[in-house]
CSV table of C-alpha atoms and ligand atoms in Angstrom, one decimal:
chain,number,residue,atom,x,y,z
G,3,MET,CA,1.5,1.2,-10.0
G,4,ASP,CA,4.3,2.3,-7.3
G,5,LYS,CA,6.4,5.2,-6.9
G,6,LEU,CA,9.7,5.0,-5.1
G,7,VAL,CA,10.3,7.7,-2.3
G,8,ILE,CA,14.0,8.5,-0.9
G,9,GLU,CA,14.8,10.8,2.0
G,10,GLY,CA,18.3,11.8,0.8
G,11,GLY,CA,21.6,12.3,2.5
G,12,LYS,CA,21.1,9.5,5.4
G,13,PRO,CA,24.3,7.8,6.6
G,14,LEU,CA,24.5,4.4,5.2
G,15,LYS,CA,26.1,1.6,6.9
G,16,GLY,CA,26.4,-2.3,6.8
G,17,GLU,CA,26.4,-5.0,4.6
G,18,ILE,CA,24.4,-5.2,1.1
G,19,GLU,CA,24.4,-8.5,-0.9
G,20,VAL,CA,24.4,-8.8,-4.4
G,21,SER,CA,21.7,-11.3,-6.2
G,22,GLY,CA,22.4,-13.7,-9.2
G,23,SER,CA,22.8,-12.1,-12.3
G,24,LYS,CA,19.8,-11.1,-14.6
G,25,ASN,CA,21.4,-11.1,-17.9
G,26,SER,CA,23.3,-14.4,-17.0
G,27,ALA,CA,19.6,-16.0,-16.0
G,28,LEU,CA,17.8,-15.0,-19.0
G,29,PRO,CA,19.9,-16.9,-21.6
G,30,ILE,CA,20.4,-19.8,-19.4
G,31,ILE,CA,16.8,-20.2,-18.6
G,32,ALA,CA,16.4,-20.5,-22.2
G,33,ALA,CA,19.3,-23.0,-22.6
G,34,THR,CA,17.5,-25.2,-21.0
G,35,LEU,CA,15.3,-25.7,-23.9
G,36,LEU,CA,18.1,-27.6,-25.3
G,37,THR,CA,17.4,-30.6,-23.4
G,38,ASP,CA,14.4,-32.6,-22.3
G,39,GLU,CA,15.8,-33.7,-19.0
G,40,PRO,CA,15.4,-31.8,-15.7
G,41,CYS,CA,17.8,-28.6,-14.8
G,42,VAL,CA,18.0,-26.9,-11.5
G,43,ILE,CA,19.1,-23.4,-11.8
G,44,ASP,CA,20.2,-21.9,-8.6
G,45,ASN,CA,20.8,-17.9,-7.5
G,46,VAL,CA,18.0,-17.0,-10.2
G,47,PRO,CA,17.3,-13.4,-9.1
G,48,LYS,CA,13.4,-13.0,-8.5
G,49,LEU,CA,12.7,-10.0,-11.1
G,50,ARG,CA,10.0,-8.9,-13.5
G,51,ASP,CA,12.3,-9.9,-16.1
G,52,THR,CA,13.2,-13.5,-14.9
G,53,MET,CA,9.6,-13.9,-14.2
G,54,THR,CA,8.7,-13.1,-17.9
G,55,MET,CA,11.2,-15.6,-19.2
G,56,ILE,CA,9.7,-18.0,-17.0
G,57,LYS,CA,6.2,-17.5,-18.3
G,58,LEU,CA,7.6,-17.8,-21.8
G,59,LEU,CA,9.5,-21.0,-21.0
G,60,ARG,CA,6.4,-22.2,-20.0
G,61,SER,CA,4.7,-21.3,-23.1
G,62,LEU,CA,7.4,-23.1,-24.9
G,63,GLY,CA,6.7,-26.7,-23.3
G,64,LYS,CA,8.4,-26.6,-19.9
G,65,ASN,CA,7.2,-26.6,-16.3
G,66,VAL,CA,9.0,-24.5,-14.2
G,67,ASP,CA,8.9,-24.7,-10.1
G,68,ILE,CA,10.2,-21.5,-8.5
G,69,GLY,CA,12.0,-22.3,-5.1
G,70,LYS,CA,13.4,-19.8,-3.1
G,71,ASP,CA,16.5,-19.1,-5.2
G,72,LYS,CA,16.1,-21.8,-7.4
G,73,LEU,CA,14.1,-23.1,-10.5
G,74,LEU,CA,13.4,-26.6,-11.5
G,75,ILE,CA,12.7,-26.7,-15.0
G,76,THR,CA,11.1,-29.8,-16.7
G,77,SER,CA,9.4,-30.9,-20.0
G,78,ASN,CA,5.7,-31.3,-20.3
G,79,GLY,CA,6.0,-33.3,-23.2
G,80,LYS,CA,4.5,-30.7,-25.5
G,81,PRO,CA,7.0,-28.4,-27.1
G,82,ASN,CA,5.8,-25.4,-28.9
G,83,PRO,CA,8.0,-23.4,-31.3
G,84,VAL,CA,6.0,-20.2,-31.3
G,85,ALA,CA,7.3,-17.5,-29.0
G,86,GLU,CA,4.6,-14.9,-28.8
G,87,TYR,CA,4.6,-11.2,-29.5
G,88,LYS,CA,3.0,-10.5,-26.0
G,89,LEU,CA,6.0,-11.8,-24.1
G,90,VAL,CA,8.6,-11.0,-26.5
G,91,SER,CA,7.7,-7.3,-26.8
G,92,THR,CA,7.8,-6.9,-23.1
G,93,MET,CA,11.7,-8.1,-22.9
G,94,ARG,CA,14.3,-8.2,-25.5
G,95,GLY,CA,16.3,-10.9,-23.6
G,96,SER,CA,13.3,-13.3,-24.7
G,97,PHE,CA,14.7,-13.1,-28.4
G,98,CYS,CA,17.1,-15.7,-27.3
G,99,VAL,CA,14.9,-18.7,-27.5
G,100,LEU,CA,15.3,-18.5,-30.8
G,101,GLY,CA,18.5,-20.5,-31.5
G,102,PRO,CA,17.8,-23.3,-28.7
G,103,LEU,CA,14.0,-23.8,-30.1
G,104,LEU,CA,15.5,-24.0,-33.8
G,105,THR,CA,18.3,-26.4,-33.3
G,106,LYS,CA,16.4,-28.7,-30.8
G,107,LEU,CA,12.9,-28.8,-32.9
G,108,GLY,CA,14.1,-27.9,-36.3
G,109,GLN,CA,11.8,-24.9,-36.2
G,110,ALA,CA,10.9,-21.5,-34.4
G,111,LYS,CA,8.5,-18.7,-34.7
G,112,VAL,CA,9.6,-15.8,-32.6
G,113,SER,CA,8.2,-12.6,-32.5
G,114,LEU,CA,10.5,-9.4,-33.4
G,115,PRO,CA,11.2,-7.7,-30.2
G,116,GLY,CA,11.2,-4.2,-31.6
G,117,GLY,CA,13.2,-1.4,-30.6
G,118,CYS,CA,13.0,0.6,-26.9
G,119,ILE,CA,13.7,3.6,-25.3
G,120,ILE,CA,17.5,3.0,-25.0
G,121,GLY,CA,18.0,2.5,-29.0
G,122,VAL,CA,16.6,0.9,-31.9
G,123,ARG,CA,18.6,-2.7,-31.1
G,124,PRO,CA,18.1,-4.6,-34.5
G,125,VAL,CA,18.6,-8.3,-34.2
G,126,ASP,CA,20.5,-8.6,-37.5
G,127,LEU,CA,23.3,-10.3,-36.1
G,128,HIS,CA,21.5,-12.9,-34.6
G,129,LEU,CA,19.8,-14.0,-37.7
G,130,LYS,CA,23.1,-13.5,-39.7
G,131,GLY,CA,24.4,-16.0,-37.2
G,132,ILE,CA,21.5,-18.5,-37.6
G,133,ALA,CA,21.3,-18.1,-41.4
G,134,ALA,CA,25.1,-19.2,-41.3
G,135,LEU,CA,24.3,-22.5,-39.8
G,136,GLY,CA,21.8,-23.0,-42.7
G,137,ALA,CA,18.5,-22.1,-41.3
G,138,LYS,CA,16.1,-20.5,-43.9
G,139,ILE,CA,14.9,-17.5,-42.3
G,140,THR,CA,11.5,-15.5,-43.2
G,141,ILE,CA,10.1,-12.7,-41.5
G,142,ASP,CA,6.2,-12.8,-41.5
G,143,GLY,CA,3.6,-10.7,-39.4
G,144,GLY,CA,6.2,-9.3,-37.2
G,145,TYR,CA,7.7,-13.1,-36.5
G,146,VAL,CA,10.9,-14.3,-37.4
G,147,ILE,CA,10.6,-18.0,-38.8
G,148,ALA,CA,13.4,-20.0,-39.0
G,149,LYS,CA,13.6,-23.6,-40.1
G,150,ALA,CA,16.3,-26.1,-40.6
G,151,ARG,CA,16.0,-29.9,-40.2
G,152,GLN,CA,19.4,-30.1,-39.1
G,153,LEU,CA,21.6,-27.0,-38.5
G,154,LYS,CA,25.3,-27.3,-39.9
G,155,GLY,CA,28.2,-25.9,-38.4
G,156,ALA,CA,30.0,-22.9,-39.7
G,157,HIS,CA,32.8,-20.2,-39.6
G,158,MET,CA,31.3,-16.8,-39.3
G,159,TYR,CA,32.2,-13.1,-37.9
G,160,LEU,CA,29.6,-11.9,-35.6
G,161,GLY,CA,31.0,-8.2,-35.2
G,162,GLY,CA,28.4,-5.5,-36.1
G,163,THR,CA,28.6,-1.5,-36.3
G,164,PHE,CA,28.8,-1.6,-32.4
G,165,GLY,CA,31.2,-4.2,-31.8
G,166,SER,CA,30.2,-8.1,-30.6
G,167,SER,CA,26.6,-8.5,-29.4
G,168,VAL,CA,25.8,-10.4,-26.4
G,169,LEU,CA,22.6,-12.1,-27.0
G,170,ALA,CA,23.6,-12.9,-30.8
G,171,THR,CA,26.5,-14.7,-29.4
G,172,ALA,CA,24.1,-16.5,-26.8
G,173,ASN,CA,21.6,-17.4,-29.7
G,174,VAL,CA,23.9,-18.4,-32.0
G,175,MET,CA,26.5,-20.5,-29.7
G,176,MET,CA,23.3,-22.3,-28.2
G,177,ALA,CA,22.0,-23.1,-31.5
G,178,ALA,CA,25.5,-24.4,-32.5
G,179,THR,CA,25.8,-26.7,-29.8
G,180,LEU,CA,23.2,-29.4,-31.4
G,181,ALA,CA,24.4,-28.4,-35.0
G,182,LYS,CA,26.4,-30.9,-37.2
G,183,GLY,CA,30.3,-30.4,-37.3
G,184,GLU,CA,32.0,-27.3,-36.0
G,185,THR,CA,31.0,-23.8,-35.6
G,186,ILE,CA,33.5,-21.0,-35.2
G,187,ILE,CA,32.0,-17.6,-33.8
G,188,GLU,CA,34.7,-14.6,-34.5
G,189,SER,CA,34.1,-11.5,-32.7
G,190,ALA,CA,32.0,-13.2,-30.2
G,191,ALA,CA,30.8,-11.3,-26.9
G,192,CYS,CA,33.6,-11.8,-24.1
G,193,GLU,CA,30.8,-10.8,-21.3
G,194,PRO,CA,31.2,-12.5,-18.1
G,195,GLU,CA,27.1,-13.6,-18.7
G,196,ILE,CA,28.4,-15.3,-22.1
G,197,GLU,CA,31.0,-17.2,-20.1
G,198,ASP,CA,28.3,-18.2,-17.5
G,199,LEU,CA,26.1,-19.5,-20.4
G,200,THR,CA,29.4,-21.5,-21.9
G,201,ASP,CA,29.7,-23.0,-18.4
G,202,PHE,CA,26.2,-24.0,-18.3
G,203,LEU,CA,26.2,-25.7,-22.1
G,204,ILE,CA,29.4,-27.4,-21.2
G,205,ALA,CA,28.0,-28.9,-18.1
G,206,MET,CA,25.0,-30.0,-20.0
G,207,GLY,CA,27.8,-31.8,-22.1
G,208,ALA,CA,28.2,-29.2,-25.1
G,209,LYS,CA,31.8,-29.0,-26.6
G,210,ILE,CA,32.8,-25.5,-26.5
G,211,LYS,CA,36.4,-24.2,-26.8
G,212,GLY,CA,37.4,-20.5,-26.3
G,213,LYS,CA,35.3,-19.6,-23.2
G,214,GLY,CA,35.4,-16.1,-22.6
G,215,SER,CA,37.2,-15.2,-25.5
G,216,PRO,CA,36.3,-13.5,-29.0
G,217,ARG,CA,36.8,-16.8,-30.7
G,218,LEU,CA,34.4,-19.5,-29.7
G,219,CYS,CA,34.8,-23.2,-31.4
G,220,ILE,CA,31.7,-25.0,-30.8
G,221,THR,CA,31.4,-28.9,-31.9
G,222,GLY,CA,28.2,-30.0,-32.2
G,223,VAL,CA,26.9,-33.0,-30.1
G,224,LYS,CA,23.8,-35.1,-30.4
G,225,LYS,CA,21.9,-34.6,-27.1
G,226,LEU,CA,22.6,-32.5,-24.0
G,227,LYS,CA,21.6,-33.5,-20.6
G,228,GLY,CA,20.0,-31.8,-17.5
G,229,VAL,CA,22.1,-30.2,-15.1
G,230,ASN,CA,22.3,-28.4,-11.7
G,231,TYR,CA,24.1,-25.0,-12.1
G,232,LYS,CA,24.6,-21.7,-10.1
G,233,ILE,CA,24.3,-18.4,-11.8
G,234,ILE,CA,27.1,-15.8,-10.9
G,235,PRO,CA,26.8,-12.5,-9.0
G,236,ASP,CA,25.3,-9.7,-10.9
G,237,ARG,CA,28.1,-7.4,-11.8
G,238,ILE,CA,25.9,-4.5,-12.7
G,239,GLU,CA,24.0,-4.6,-9.4
G,240,ALA,CA,27.2,-4.7,-7.6
G,241,GLY,CA,28.5,-1.8,-9.7
G,242,THR,CA,25.4,0.1,-8.7
G,243,PHE,CA,26.2,-0.5,-5.3
G,244,LEU,CA,29.9,0.9,-5.3
G,245,LEU,CA,28.7,3.8,-7.2
G,246,ILE,CA,26.3,4.4,-4.2
G,247,ALA,CA,29.0,3.9,-1.6
G,248,ALA,CA,31.3,6.2,-4.0
G,249,ALA,CA,28.5,9.1,-4.4
G,250,MET,CA,27.8,9.2,-0.8
G,251,LYS,CA,31.9,9.2,0.1
G,252,ASN,CA,30.6,6.4,2.5
G,253,ASP,CA,33.5,4.2,3.5
G,254,GLN,CA,30.8,2.0,5.7
G,255,ILE,CA,29.2,0.0,2.7
G,256,ALA,CA,30.4,-3.3,2.3
G,257,ILE,CA,29.5,-5.2,-0.8
G,258,LYS,CA,28.6,-8.9,-0.1
G,259,GLY,CA,28.7,-11.7,-3.0
G,260,ALA,CA,30.1,-9.5,-5.9
G,261,SER,CA,33.0,-10.4,-8.3
G,262,MET,CA,35.6,-7.9,-8.1
G,263,SER,CA,37.4,-9.1,-11.3
G,264,HIS,CA,34.1,-8.6,-13.3
G,265,LEU,CA,34.0,-4.9,-12.5
G,266,MET,CA,37.8,-3.9,-13.4
G,267,ALA,CA,36.7,-1.2,-15.8
G,268,LEU,CA,34.6,0.7,-13.2
G,269,VAL,CA,37.2,-0.1,-10.7
G,270,ASP,CA,39.9,1.8,-12.8
G,271,LYS,CA,37.9,4.7,-13.5
G,272,LEU,CA,36.8,4.9,-9.6
G,273,LYS,CA,40.7,4.8,-9.0
G,274,GLU,CA,41.7,7.9,-11.6
G,275,ALA,CA,38.6,9.7,-9.5
G,276,GLY,CA,40.8,9.0,-6.3
G,277,ILE,CA,38.4,6.3,-4.8
G,278,GLU,CA,40.2,3.4,-3.9
G,279,VAL,CA,38.1,0.0,-4.5
G,280,TYR,CA,39.5,-2.9,-2.3
G,281,GLU,CA,38.5,-6.6,-1.1
G,282,ASP,CA,38.2,-7.4,2.6
G,283,LYS,CA,37.2,-10.5,4.1
G,284,GLY,CA,35.1,-11.5,0.8
G,285,LEU,CA,33.5,-7.8,0.9
G,286,ILE,CA,34.3,-4.9,-1.3
G,287,ARG,CA,34.6,-1.6,0.0
G,288,VAL,CA,35.4,1.8,-1.2
G,289,LYS,CA,37.8,4.3,0.6
G,290,SER,CA,37.0,7.9,-0.8
G,291,PRO,CA,39.5,11.0,-0.3
G,292,LYS,CA,37.6,14.5,0.4
G,293,LYS,CA,37.7,15.5,-3.0
G,294,PHE,CA,37.1,13.4,-6.5
G,295,LYS,CA,38.8,14.3,-9.6
G,296,PRO,CA,36.2,14.4,-12.7
G,297,VAL,CA,36.9,11.4,-15.0
G,298,SER,CA,35.7,10.9,-18.9
G,299,VAL,CA,34.3,7.5,-19.8
G,300,THR,CA,33.5,5.8,-22.9
G,301,THR,CA,31.6,2.6,-22.8
G,302,TYR,CA,32.4,-0.5,-24.9
G,303,PRO,CA,31.8,-4.2,-25.0
G,304,TYR,CA,33.4,-6.5,-21.9
G,305,PRO,CA,36.1,-5.9,-20.8
G,306,GLY,CA,35.4,-2.0,-21.6
G,307,PHE,CA,33.4,0.2,-19.3
G,308,PRO,CA,29.8,-1.4,-19.3
G,309,THR,CA,27.0,0.7,-21.0
G,310,ASP,CA,24.6,-0.9,-17.9
G,311,LEU,CA,26.7,1.6,-15.5
G,312,GLN,CA,27.1,4.6,-17.7
G,313,ALA,CA,23.9,6.3,-16.2
G,314,GLN,CA,24.8,5.6,-12.6
G,315,PHE,CA,28.4,6.8,-13.2
G,316,MET,CA,27.1,10.0,-14.7
G,317,THR,CA,25.2,10.5,-11.4
G,318,LEU,CA,28.4,10.1,-9.6
G,319,MET,CA,30.2,12.4,-12.0
G,320,SER,CA,27.5,15.0,-11.6
G,321,LEU,CA,28.8,15.3,-8.0
G,322,VAL,CA,32.5,16.0,-8.8
G,323,GLU,CA,33.8,19.6,-9.3
G,324,GLY,CA,34.9,20.2,-12.8
G,325,ILE,CA,34.1,18.4,-16.2
G,326,SER,CA,33.7,14.9,-17.4
G,327,ILE,CA,32.6,13.7,-20.8
G,328,ILE,CA,30.4,10.6,-21.1
G,329,THR,CA,30.2,8.7,-24.4
G,330,ASP,CA,28.5,5.4,-24.9
G,331,LYS,CA,29.5,3.4,-27.8
G,332,VAL,CA,27.1,0.4,-27.1
G,333,TYR,CA,24.0,2.5,-27.0
G,334,PRO,CA,24.8,6.1,-28.4
G,335,ASP,CA,21.5,7.1,-27.6
G,336,ARG,CA,21.2,5.9,-24.0
G,337,PHE,CA,21.0,9.2,-22.2
G,338,MET,CA,17.0,10.0,-21.0
G,339,HIS,CA,18.5,10.2,-17.7
G,340,ILE,CA,19.8,13.5,-18.4
G,341,ALA,CA,16.9,15.5,-18.2
G,342,GLU,CA,15.7,13.8,-14.9
G,343,LEU,CA,19.4,14.3,-13.3
G,344,ASN,CA,19.0,18.0,-14.2
G,345,ARG,CA,15.6,18.2,-12.4
G,346,MET,CA,17.5,17.2,-9.3
G,347,GLY,CA,20.3,20.3,-9.8
G,348,ALA,CA,22.9,18.4,-12.0
G,349,ASN,CA,24.2,20.4,-15.0
G,350,ILE,CA,24.6,18.2,-17.7
G,351,ARG,CA,24.4,18.4,-21.3
G,352,ARG,CA,24.1,16.4,-24.5
G,353,GLU,CA,26.6,17.3,-27.3
G,354,GLY,CA,26.1,14.8,-30.1
G,355,THR,CA,27.1,11.3,-28.9
G,356,ASN,CA,28.7,13.0,-25.6
G,357,ALA,CA,27.1,14.1,-22.4
G,358,ILE,CA,29.3,16.9,-20.8
G,359,VAL,CA,28.8,17.1,-17.1
G,360,GLN,CA,29.8,19.9,-15.1
G,361,GLY,CA,30.0,18.9,-11.3
G,362,VAL,CA,27.7,20.5,-9.0
G,363,ASP,CA,28.0,20.9,-5.1
G,364,LYS,CA,24.7,19.2,-4.3
G,365,LEU,CA,21.7,17.5,-5.6
G,366,PHE,CA,18.3,18.3,-4.4
G,367,GLY,CA,15.3,15.9,-4.3
G,368,ALA,CA,12.6,16.1,-6.6
G,369,PRO,CA,10.0,14.2,-8.4
G,370,VAL,CA,11.4,12.5,-11.5
G,371,MET,CA,10.7,9.6,-14.0
G,372,ALA,CA,12.4,6.4,-14.7
G,373,SER,CA,12.7,5.8,-18.2
G,374,ASP,CA,14.4,2.4,-18.4
G,375,LEU,CA,16.3,0.2,-16.0
G,376,ARG,CA,19.7,1.8,-15.6
G,377,ALA,CA,18.6,5.4,-15.7
G,378,SER,CA,16.1,4.2,-12.9
G,379,ALA,CA,19.3,3.0,-10.8
G,380,ALA,CA,21.0,6.1,-11.8
G,381,LEU,CA,18.1,8.2,-10.0
G,382,VAL,CA,18.2,6.0,-6.8
G,383,ILE,CA,21.8,7.0,-6.4
G,384,ALA,CA,20.8,10.6,-7.0
G,385,GLY,CA,18.1,10.3,-4.5
G,386,LEU,CA,20.4,9.0,-1.9
G,387,ALA,CA,23.0,11.3,-2.3
G,388,ALA,CA,20.4,14.4,-2.7
G,389,LYS,CA,19.2,16.6,0.1
G,390,GLY,CA,15.8,16.2,0.2
G,391,ARG,CA,12.6,14.0,-0.6
G,392,THR,CA,12.8,12.4,-4.3
G,393,GLU,CA,10.0,10.4,-5.9
G,394,ILE,CA,11.0,8.1,-8.5
G,395,HIS,CA,7.8,7.3,-10.6
G,396,ARG,CA,7.3,4.2,-12.9
G,397,ILE,CA,9.9,2.0,-11.0
G,398,TYR,CA,8.5,-1.2,-12.6
G,399,HIS,CA,11.7,-0.5,-14.7
G,400,LEU,CA,13.8,-0.8,-11.7
G,401,GLU,CA,12.0,-4.0,-11.0
G,402,ARG,CA,13.0,-5.6,-14.0
G,403,GLY,CA,16.5,-5.8,-13.0
G,404,TYR,CA,17.2,-5.1,-9.0
G,405,GLU,CA,15.8,-7.7,-6.7
G,406,ASN,CA,14.2,-6.3,-3.5
G,407,ILE,CA,16.2,-3.0,-4.2
G,408,ASP,CA,14.2,-0.9,-1.5
G,409,GLU,CA,14.6,-4.0,1.2
G,410,LYS,CA,18.4,-4.1,0.4
G,411,LEU,CA,18.9,0.0,1.0
G,412,LYS,CA,16.8,-0.2,4.1
G,413,GLY,CA,19.0,-3.0,5.4
G,414,ILE,CA,21.8,-0.3,5.1
G,415,GLY,CA,20.0,2.5,6.8
G,416,ALA,CA,18.4,4.1,4.0
G,417,LYS,CA,15.2,5.8,4.3
G,418,VAL,CA,13.4,4.2,1.0
G,419,TYR,CA,9.8,3.2,0.9
G,420,ARG,CA,7.2,2.6,-1.8
G,421,GLU,CA,3.9,4.5,-2.2
G,422,LYS,CA,1.2,3.8,-4.3
G,423,GLU,CA,0.9,6.4,-7.3
Y,10,LIG,N1,23.1,-4.8,-32.4
Y,10,LIG,C1,23.0,-4.6,-33.8
Y,10,LIG,N2,22.7,-5.9,-34.1
Y,10,LIG,C2,22.2,-6.9,-33.5
Y,10,LIG,C3,22.6,-7.1,-32.0
Y,10,LIG,C4,22.9,-5.8,-31.4
Y,10,LIG,O1,23.3,-3.8,-34.3
Y,10,LIG,O2,21.6,-8.2,-34.2
Y,10,LIG,C5,23.7,-3.6,-31.6
Y,10,LIG,C6,22.9,-2.9,-30.6
Y,10,LIG,O3,21.9,-2.5,-30.9
Y,10,LIG,C7,23.9,-2.3,-29.6
Y,10,LIG,C8,25.1,-3.3,-30.0
Y,10,LIG,O4,25.0,-4.1,-30.9
Y,10,LIG,O5,24.1,-1.2,-30.0
Y,10,LIG,C9,25.3,-4.1,-28.6
Y,10,LIG,O6,24.0,-4.9,-28.3
Y,10,LIG,P1,23.8,-6.3,-27.9
Y,10,LIG,O7,23.2,-7.0,-28.7
Y,10,LIG,O8,25.2,-6.5,-27.1
Y,10,LIG,O9,22.7,-6.4,-26.5
Y,10,LIG,P2,21.9,-7.2,-26.0
Y,10,LIG,O10,22.7,-8.5,-26.3
Y,10,LIG,O11,20.6,-7.2,-26.8
Y,10,LIG,C10,22.7,-7.5,-23.7
Y,10,LIG,C11,21.9,-6.9,-22.2
Y,10,LIG,C12,21.9,-5.4,-22.0
Y,10,LIG,C13,23.2,-4.7,-22.3
Y,10,LIG,C14,23.9,-5.1,-23.5
Y,10,LIG,C15,25.2,-4.5,-24.0
Y,10,LIG,C16,20.7,-9.1,-21.9
Y,10,LIG,C17,19.6,-9.6,-21.6
Y,10,LIG,N3,20.7,-7.4,-22.1
Y,10,LIG,O12,21.5,-6.7,-24.5
Y,10,LIG,O13,21.5,-5.3,-20.9
Y,10,LIG,O14,23.1,-3.3,-22.3
Y,10,LIG,O15,23.9,-6.7,-23.6
Y,10,LIG,O16,26.1,-5.0,-22.8
Y,10,LIG,O17,21.8,-9.8,-21.8
Y,10,LIG,C18,20.2,-3.9,-19.0
Y,10,LIG,O18,20.6,-5.0,-18.3
Y,10,LIG,O19,20.0,-2.9,-18.7
Y,10,LIG,C19,20.8,-4.2,-20.6
Y,10,LIG,C20,19.8,-3.4,-21.4
């Protein structure tokens, strides 16, 4: 296993490019199960999570050829409706093969993913939506077994305690594309990744109205076709790079290939802190004042502030004089990074569902442990901004969602390298 070593405080400069979106790629790869025709998917990031999804797809009856950024996905003529525990348990995103398998094959047996470090993460909304389409669902031996000769369109409400669900919306929308009649999903997730999946399905021949809104209307069709499709840029990777630039008060970093319109909640919070974010010849840059203001943040489903940038924003606030309060309304327990940031000199305490951040002058390098993907990104930002050497252990978490992060950071002058544990 590798660790990531960062010599902090080095001046960074230059362009850093954003890869394709992980959270778009995962359901879009799953959506290819809806057709027997070949699909080419462009801009797929090479990550541990996308590789897991590819392995899963191969086990479900697809051939996947991996090109530079592209995947060519074809059928091998032997569809298999069983998604095994050993693959689904390592990555919750793989649960979204349930909808496509069921609607295409009339049955699906998909392992329940289980909880993870960021929370309990139930799948009740996925099952509620699939059941509303007429599937008979049983749970047996840790697997969801869903059966329906032909799913039937239905009008349903898919909001839960924490608002809409990204992957439940994806699962039900995919299932509805081949159902008989019309499905209306109220309280659908509006994340750009769901819009991307909607565009992909429409390109395959699905009939979907209301793209990007909380009300999706899907009219089932008999068959979907193969397509060539390019995935959107990863807004969370882009936001992480913006927060690196902000935390280092560095106006020399330019982010390439990102979509600023997907980052407005972050841009707005940075503005409140006094940091201007602007576009210049297709690049996104920041302009930092000498002193930032502390800013409180609460995460919500899109277009609210993303939970996937909460940890990284906390690193920034830990370096801003004054007090800020950070609350996660999507994953109220996603605070594993607090203890690690405190090991680097931050002053953060948890009070119930809030993190109270008292800004400090400086962070100092230390050995720290990555607990999940975004917590790792928060530690990378801290390590780059800190004085001295930081060692981030368990970086396989980082490899789940940040393509070539060490190489990309080296490209802008960071002293970052991998070492064997
Ligand atoms: N929830 C339920 N019941 C359900 C589904 C979700 O109560 O059936 C709850 C969750 O426990 C959570 C909230 O609803 O409190 C929102 O969860 P959601 O279902 O939207 O999360 P997800 O679809 O499982 C995706 C991303 C996550 C991201 C969340 C929220 C993928 C592969 N994963 O997960 O990404 O945090 O949406 O935006 O798209 C990450 O990339 O680091 C990551 C964790």
